[in-house]
Short mmCIF file of C-alpha atoms in Angstrom, two decimals:
data_model
loop_
_atom_site.label_atom_id
_atom_site.label_comp_id
_atom_site.label_asym_id
_atom_site.label_seq_id
_atom_site.Cartn_x
_atom_site.Cartn_y
_atom_site.Cartn_z
CA MET K 1 96.20 304.78 192.27
CA LYS K 2 94.25 306.73 194.32
CA LEU K 3 94.28 309.31 191.73
CA LEU K 4 93.36 306.64 189.29
CA ILE K 5 90.34 305.28 191.54
CA LEU K 6 89.07 309.01 191.67
CA ILE K 7 89.22 309.77 188.41
CA THR K 8 87.23 306.46 187.53
CA ILE K 9 84.80 307.07 190.09
CA ALA K 10 84.66 310.78 188.42
CA LEU K 11 83.96 309.37 184.92
CA LEU K 12 81.29 307.25 186.19
CA PHE K 13 79.53 309.82 188.05
CA SER K 14 79.65 312.21 185.01
CA ALA K 15 77.95 309.43 182.95
CA CYS K 16 80.24 309.44 180.20
CA ASN K 17 79.63 313.23 179.49
CA ILE K 18 83.06 313.81 178.84
CA GLY K 19 83.48 316.28 175.97
CA GLU K 20 80.13 317.24 175.99
CA THR K 21 79.23 320.92 176.70
CA GLN K 22 75.84 322.19 178.31
CA GLN K 23 74.57 323.44 175.04
CA GLU K 24 75.15 319.90 173.37
CA LEU K 25 73.34 318.42 176.60
CA GLU K 26 70.69 320.99 176.38
CA ALA K 27 70.25 320.58 172.60
CA LYS K 28 69.85 316.68 172.60
CA LEU K 29 67.43 317.25 175.57
CA ALA K 30 65.26 319.67 173.10
CA GLN K 31 65.79 317.22 170.47
CA SER K 32 64.25 314.52 172.42
CA LYS K 33 61.64 316.87 173.81
CA ALA K 34 60.73 317.41 169.84
CA ILE K 35 60.84 313.86 169.48
CA GLU K 36 58.64 312.86 172.36
CA LEU K 37 56.41 315.99 171.02
CA LYS K 38 56.33 314.09 167.81
CA LYS K 39 55.35 311.02 169.38
CA ILE K 40 52.42 312.61 171.17
CA ASP K 41 51.25 314.71 168.22
CA THR K 42 51.23 311.47 166.10
CA LYS K 43 49.47 309.23 169.09
CA LYS K 44 46.78 312.26 169.21
CA GLU K 45 46.47 312.45 165.10
CA LEU K 46 46.21 308.92 165.57
CA GLU K 47 43.60 308.92 167.73
CA LYS K 48 41.90 311.82 166.31
CA GLU K 49 41.75 309.87 162.99
CA LYS K 50 40.40 306.59 164.96
CA ILE K 51 37.12 308.82 166.47
CA ILE K 52 36.72 310.47 162.83
CA VAL K 53 36.76 306.84 161.41
CA GLN K 54 34.54 305.26 164.06
CA GLY K 55 32.36 308.29 163.96
CA LYS K 56 32.24 307.64 160.06
CA LYS K 57 31.20 303.90 160.85
CA ASP K 58 28.85 305.25 163.48
CA LYS K 59 27.18 307.43 161.17
CA THR K 60 27.00 304.70 158.38
CA LEU K 61 25.86 302.38 160.72
CA LEU K 62 23.16 304.76 161.97
CA GLU K 63 22.32 305.36 158.22
CA MET K 64 21.78 301.70 157.66
CA LYS K 65 19.70 300.97 160.40
CA MET K 66 17.72 304.12 159.45
CA MET K 67 17.17 302.93 155.64
CA GLN K 68 16.14 299.20 157.21
CA MET K 69 13.57 300.60 159.44
CA GLN K 70 12.37 302.94 156.81
CA HIS K 71 12.09 299.35 154.56
CA ASP K 72 10.38 297.85 157.23
CA ASN K 73 7.72 300.39 157.66
CA ASN K 74 7.19 300.13 154.15
CA THR K 75 6.70 296.65 154.01
CA GLU K 76 4.35 296.49 156.59
CA ILE K 77 2.01 299.23 155.09
CA GLU K 78 2.17 297.32 151.95
CA ARG K 79 0.96 294.45 153.96
CA TYR K 80 -1.89 296.42 155.66
CA ILE K 81 -2.87 297.94 152.64
CA LEU K 82 -3.11 294.41 150.76
CA ILE K 83 -4.68 293.15 154.03
CA MET K 84 -7.21 295.93 153.32
CA ALA K 85 -7.97 295.32 149.90
CA PHE K 86 -8.10 291.51 150.29
CA PHE K 87 -10.96 292.30 152.64
CA LEU K 88 -12.75 294.55 150.51
CA LEU K 89 -12.73 292.71 147.50
CA ILE K 90 -14.14 289.74 149.87
CA ILE K 91 -17.21 292.57 150.94
CA ILE K 92 -17.54 293.43 147.32
CA SER K 93 -17.86 289.76 146.29
CA PHE K 94 -19.98 289.06 148.72
CA PHE K 95 -22.55 292.14 147.35
CA ILE K 96 -21.95 291.03 143.94
CA TYR K 97 -22.86 287.54 144.84
CA TYR K 98 -25.78 288.60 147.05
CA PHE K 99 -27.53 290.94 144.18
CA PHE K 100 -27.11 288.33 141.79
CA LYS K 101 -28.84 285.67 143.93
CA LYS K 102 -31.74 287.76 144.76
CA ARG K 103 -31.94 288.61 140.90
CA HIS K 104 -31.98 285.16 140.16
CA GLU K 105 -34.16 284.19 142.91
CA ASP K 106 -36.77 287.25 141.57
CA LYS K 107 -36.49 285.90 137.96
CA LEU K 108 -37.55 282.42 139.40
CA ARG K 109 -40.17 284.12 141.43
CA SER K 110 -41.45 285.89 138.29
CA TYR K 111 -41.22 282.87 136.34
CA GLN K 112 -43.29 280.81 138.53
CA ASP K 113 -45.93 283.48 138.88
CA ASN K 114 -46.29 283.47 134.99
CA LEU K 115 -46.53 279.57 134.72
CA ASP K 116 -48.95 279.89 137.46
CA LYS K 117 -50.79 282.47 135.85
CA TYR K 118 -50.85 280.54 132.25
CA PHE K 119 -51.78 277.10 133.72
CA HIS K 120 -54.68 279.06 135.63
CA GLN K 121 -55.52 280.76 132.41
CA GLN K 122 -55.13 277.29 130.78
CA GLU K 123 -57.40 275.80 133.22
CA ASN K 124 -60.10 278.58 133.00
CA MET K 125 -60.18 277.71 129.20
CA THR K 126 -60.20 274.33 129.56
CA LYS K 127 -63.33 274.92 131.84
CA MET K 128 -64.86 277.25 129.51
CA ARG K 129 -64.60 274.70 126.52
CA ILE K 130 -66.15 271.84 128.85
CA ALA K 131 -68.79 274.23 130.02
CA GLU K 132 -69.38 275.14 126.16
CA LYS K 133 -69.58 271.76 125.27
CA ILE K 134 -71.78 270.69 127.95
CA ILE K 135 -74.62 273.79 127.07
CA ASP K 136 -73.97 272.22 123.33
CA THR K 137 -74.50 268.82 124.49
CA VAL K 138 -77.66 269.84 126.69
CA ALA K 139 -78.77 272.43 123.82
CA SER K 140 -78.84 269.37 121.39
CA GLY K 141 -81.55 267.68 123.35
CA LYS K 142 -80.24 264.11 122.48
CA LEU K 143 -79.83 263.66 126.45
CA ASP K 144 -82.75 262.34 128.77
CA LYS K 145 -83.83 264.80 131.28
CA SER K 146 -81.75 263.19 134.41
CA GLN K 147 -78.29 263.23 132.29
CA GLU K 148 -78.99 266.95 131.50
CA ASN K 149 -79.54 267.55 135.48
CA GLU K 150 -76.39 266.02 135.66
CA LEU K 151 -74.36 268.06 133.24
CA ILE K 152 -75.92 271.00 134.63
CA LYS K 153 -74.99 270.14 138.05
CA ALA K 154 -71.40 269.67 137.04
CA LEU K 155 -71.59 272.73 134.84
CA SER K 156 -72.42 274.58 138.40
CA GLY K 157 -70.14 272.79 140.50
CA ASN K 158 -72.18 270.91 142.88
CA ILE K 159 -71.04 267.44 142.33
CA ALA K 160 -69.93 266.18 145.58
CA ALA K 161 -65.60 265.07 145.86
CA THR K 162 -66.63 261.54 146.34
CA GLN K 163 -69.10 261.26 143.73
CA LYS K 164 -68.10 260.52 140.32
CA PRO K 165 -70.08 262.02 137.36
CA LYS K 166 -72.46 259.68 135.31
CA LEU K 167 -70.95 260.92 132.42
CA LEU K 168 -68.15 258.61 132.68
CA ASN K 169 -70.00 255.71 132.61
CA ASP K 170 -72.22 256.61 130.01
CA THR K 171 -71.59 255.73 126.19
CA ALA K 172 -68.72 256.22 124.02
CA GLU K 173 -70.58 258.57 122.38
CA ASP K 174 -70.85 261.10 125.22
CA ALA K 175 -67.87 260.44 126.45
CA GLU K 176 -66.53 262.13 122.62
CA ILE K 177 -68.53 265.24 123.33
CA LEU K 178 -66.79 266.16 126.28
#
C-alpha cells in the first residue's frame, strides 16, 4: 500500500506528464508562446488599425472644421461687402437726390426771375402806354389847365400815396382815354 500511495503522489506531482517527453513539452511550450505572440501581434495590429482609423477620423474632422471656417469666412466677407454696397448705394442716392433738388431749385429760381422780369417789363410797357395816353390827352387840348397839371403830376409821379387822382372822379369820357 505504501507503494501505491507513493505512485499516486508521484503521479500527482508529475502533473500528469506521464508519457510526455521533454521535447514534446518544449514543443507545446513553443506552440503556446507562438500563440501568445500571435495574440500579442494581433492586438498590436488591432491597436495600429484603431490608431490609423482614429487618425483618419481626426483628419476628416479637422478638414471639415477647416471647410466650415472657410465657409464662415466667406459668408462674413460677403456680408461685409453687402453692407458696404448698401451704404455706398445710400450715399450715391443722397448725392443724386441732392443734385436733382439743387437743379430743381435753380430752375424754379430761374423761372421766378424770368417771371419777375416779364411782369416788370409788362408794368413798364403799361406805364409807357399810360404815359402815351396822358401825353395824347394833354396834347389834344380838350382838358382844362388844372386837369392837365394833374395829369402831368401823375405822369411825373408826384401824386401822394393817400391822394386820389382827380381823373378817377372825372367824366366817363376822360376815364375811357386812360
